[in-house]
PDB file of C-alpha atoms in Angstrom:
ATOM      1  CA  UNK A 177       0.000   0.000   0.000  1.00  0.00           C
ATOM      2  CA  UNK A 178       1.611   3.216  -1.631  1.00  0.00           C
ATOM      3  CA  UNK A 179       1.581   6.334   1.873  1.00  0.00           C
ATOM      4  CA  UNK A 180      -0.910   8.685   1.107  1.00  0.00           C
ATOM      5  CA  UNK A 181       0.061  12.203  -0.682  1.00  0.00           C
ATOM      6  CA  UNK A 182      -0.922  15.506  -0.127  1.00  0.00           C
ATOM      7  CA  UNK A 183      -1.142  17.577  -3.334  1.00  0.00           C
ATOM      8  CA  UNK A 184      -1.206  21.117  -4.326  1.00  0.00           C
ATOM      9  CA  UNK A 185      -4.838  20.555  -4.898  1.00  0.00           C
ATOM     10  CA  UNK A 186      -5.520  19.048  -1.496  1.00  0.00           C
ATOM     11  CA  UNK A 187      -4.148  22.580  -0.370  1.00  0.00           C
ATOM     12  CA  UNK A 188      -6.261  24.617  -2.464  1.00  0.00           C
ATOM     13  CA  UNK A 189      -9.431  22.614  -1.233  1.00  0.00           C
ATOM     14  CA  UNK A 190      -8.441  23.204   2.283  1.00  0.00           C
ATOM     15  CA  UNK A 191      -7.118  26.649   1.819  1.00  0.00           C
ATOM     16  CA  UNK A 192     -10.688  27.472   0.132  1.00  0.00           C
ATOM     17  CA  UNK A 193     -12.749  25.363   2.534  1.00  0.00           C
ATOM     18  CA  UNK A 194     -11.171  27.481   5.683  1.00  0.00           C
ATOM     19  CA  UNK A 195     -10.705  30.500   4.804  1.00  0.00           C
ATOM     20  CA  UNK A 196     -11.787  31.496   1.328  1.00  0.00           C
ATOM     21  CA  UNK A 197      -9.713  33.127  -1.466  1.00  0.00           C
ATOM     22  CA  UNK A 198      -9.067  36.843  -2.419  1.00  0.00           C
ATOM     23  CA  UNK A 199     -10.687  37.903  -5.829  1.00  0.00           C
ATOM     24  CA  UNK A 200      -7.309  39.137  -6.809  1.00  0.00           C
ATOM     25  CA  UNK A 201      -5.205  35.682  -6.341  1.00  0.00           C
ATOM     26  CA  UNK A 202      -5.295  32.959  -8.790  1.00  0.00           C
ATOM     27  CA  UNK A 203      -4.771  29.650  -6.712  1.00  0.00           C
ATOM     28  CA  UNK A 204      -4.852  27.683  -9.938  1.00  0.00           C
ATOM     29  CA  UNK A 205      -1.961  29.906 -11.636  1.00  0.00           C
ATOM     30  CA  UNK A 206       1.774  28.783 -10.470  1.00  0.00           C
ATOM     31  CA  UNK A 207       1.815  29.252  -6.549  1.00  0.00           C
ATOM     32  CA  UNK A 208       3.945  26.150  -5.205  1.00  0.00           C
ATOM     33  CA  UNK A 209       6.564  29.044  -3.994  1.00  0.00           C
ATOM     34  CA  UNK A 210       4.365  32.236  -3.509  1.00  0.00           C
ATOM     35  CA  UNK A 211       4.414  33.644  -0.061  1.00  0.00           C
ATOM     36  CA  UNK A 212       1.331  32.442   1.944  1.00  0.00           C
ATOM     37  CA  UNK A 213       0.690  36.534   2.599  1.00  0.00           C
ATOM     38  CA  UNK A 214       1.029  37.191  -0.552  1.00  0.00           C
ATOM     39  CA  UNK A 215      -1.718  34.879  -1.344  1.00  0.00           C
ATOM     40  CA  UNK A 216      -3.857  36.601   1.041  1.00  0.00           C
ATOM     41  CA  UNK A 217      -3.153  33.732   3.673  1.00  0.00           C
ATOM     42  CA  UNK A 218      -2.231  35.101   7.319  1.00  0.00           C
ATOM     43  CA  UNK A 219      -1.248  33.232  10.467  1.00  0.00           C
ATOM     44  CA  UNK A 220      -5.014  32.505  11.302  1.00  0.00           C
ATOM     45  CA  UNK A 221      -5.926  31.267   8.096  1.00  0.00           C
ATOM     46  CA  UNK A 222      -3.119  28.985   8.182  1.00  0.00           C
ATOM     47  CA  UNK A 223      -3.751  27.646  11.867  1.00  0.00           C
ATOM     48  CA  UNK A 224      -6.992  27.234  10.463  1.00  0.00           C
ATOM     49  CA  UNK A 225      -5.692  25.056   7.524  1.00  0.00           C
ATOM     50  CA  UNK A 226      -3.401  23.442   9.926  1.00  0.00           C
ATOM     51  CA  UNK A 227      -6.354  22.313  12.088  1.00  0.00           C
ATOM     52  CA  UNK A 228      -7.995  20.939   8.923  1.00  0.00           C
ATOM     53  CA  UNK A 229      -5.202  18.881   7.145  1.00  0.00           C
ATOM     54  CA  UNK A 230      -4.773  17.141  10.920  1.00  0.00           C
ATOM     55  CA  UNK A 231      -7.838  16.120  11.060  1.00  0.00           C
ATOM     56  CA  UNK A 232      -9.017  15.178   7.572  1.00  0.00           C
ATOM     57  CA  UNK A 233      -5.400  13.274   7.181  1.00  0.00           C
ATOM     58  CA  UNK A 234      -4.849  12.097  10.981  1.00  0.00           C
ATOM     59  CA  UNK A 235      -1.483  13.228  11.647  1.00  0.00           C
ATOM     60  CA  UNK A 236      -0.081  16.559  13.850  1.00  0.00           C
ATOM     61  CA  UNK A 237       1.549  18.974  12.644  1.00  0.00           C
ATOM     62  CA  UNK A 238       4.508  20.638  14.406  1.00  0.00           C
ATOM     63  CA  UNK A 239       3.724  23.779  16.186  1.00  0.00           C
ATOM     64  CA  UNK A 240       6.518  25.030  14.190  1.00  0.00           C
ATOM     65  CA  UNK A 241       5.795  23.635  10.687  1.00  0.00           C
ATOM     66  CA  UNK A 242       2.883  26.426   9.792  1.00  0.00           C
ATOM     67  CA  UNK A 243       5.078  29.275  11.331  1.00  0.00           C
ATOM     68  CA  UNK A 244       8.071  28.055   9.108  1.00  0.00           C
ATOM     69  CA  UNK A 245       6.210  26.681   6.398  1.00  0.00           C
ATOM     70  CA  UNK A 246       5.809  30.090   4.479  1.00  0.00           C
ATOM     71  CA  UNK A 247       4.871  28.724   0.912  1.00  0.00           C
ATOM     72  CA  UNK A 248       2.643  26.226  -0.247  1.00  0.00           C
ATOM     73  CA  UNK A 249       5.326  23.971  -1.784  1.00  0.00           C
ATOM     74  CA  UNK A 250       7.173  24.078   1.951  1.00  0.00           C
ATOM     75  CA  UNK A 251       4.052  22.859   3.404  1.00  0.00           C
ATOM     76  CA  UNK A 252       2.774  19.871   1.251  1.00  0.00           C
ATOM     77  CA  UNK A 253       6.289  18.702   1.964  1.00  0.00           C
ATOM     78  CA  UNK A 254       6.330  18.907   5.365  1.00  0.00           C
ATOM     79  CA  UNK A 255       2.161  17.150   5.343  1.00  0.00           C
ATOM     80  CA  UNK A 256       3.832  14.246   3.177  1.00  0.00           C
ATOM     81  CA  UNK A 257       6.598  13.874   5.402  1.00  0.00           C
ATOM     82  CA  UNK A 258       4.495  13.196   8.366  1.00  0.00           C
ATOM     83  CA  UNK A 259       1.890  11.359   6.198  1.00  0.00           C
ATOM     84  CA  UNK A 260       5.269   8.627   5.326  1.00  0.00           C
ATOM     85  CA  UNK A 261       5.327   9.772   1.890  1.00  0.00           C
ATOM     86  CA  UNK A 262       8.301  12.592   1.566  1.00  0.00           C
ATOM     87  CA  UNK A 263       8.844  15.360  -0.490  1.00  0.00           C
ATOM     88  CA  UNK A 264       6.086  15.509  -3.326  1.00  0.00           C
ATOM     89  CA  UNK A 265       4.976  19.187  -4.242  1.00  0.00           C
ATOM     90  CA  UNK A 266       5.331  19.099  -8.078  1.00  0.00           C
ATOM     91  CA  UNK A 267       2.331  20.376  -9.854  1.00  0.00           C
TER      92      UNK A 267
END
């Protein structure tokens, strides 16, 4: 049985779901390394996401992993690295 991924479009989903998304930011253009604030993400949105991927994947996240984590591409990694599956954040 092949660990289970998290995607760029698991993100999006879960970034949507939580928090919404500003009119002016395209989540489907090229954002694997845009700043999360530059997305219109801030620190609640992303505890918010945090909170979500735990529980709809059953893992914990580092305290430190959203705080650090400051593009989408350096958080999928870090969810597929406590979901078994390493690094996998290519669109």
């Amino acid at each position: 049985m092949e660990p289970q991924q998290f995607t760029i479009d698991d993100l999006k989903r879960i970034l949507i779901e939580g928090a919404g998304a500003e009119e002016s930011v395209d989540l489907d253009g090229d954002i694997l390394d845009a700043d999360f604030e530059h997305l219109g993400y801030e620190s609640l949105a992303l505890l918010e996401t945090g909170g979500r991927i735990e529980r709809e994947y059953g893992i914990v996240l580092d305290d430190d992993v959203l705080s650090e984590s400051n593009t989408p591409r350096a958080l999928i990694d870090a969810v597929n690295t406590q979901l078994g599956g390493g690094t996998q954040a290519a669109a």
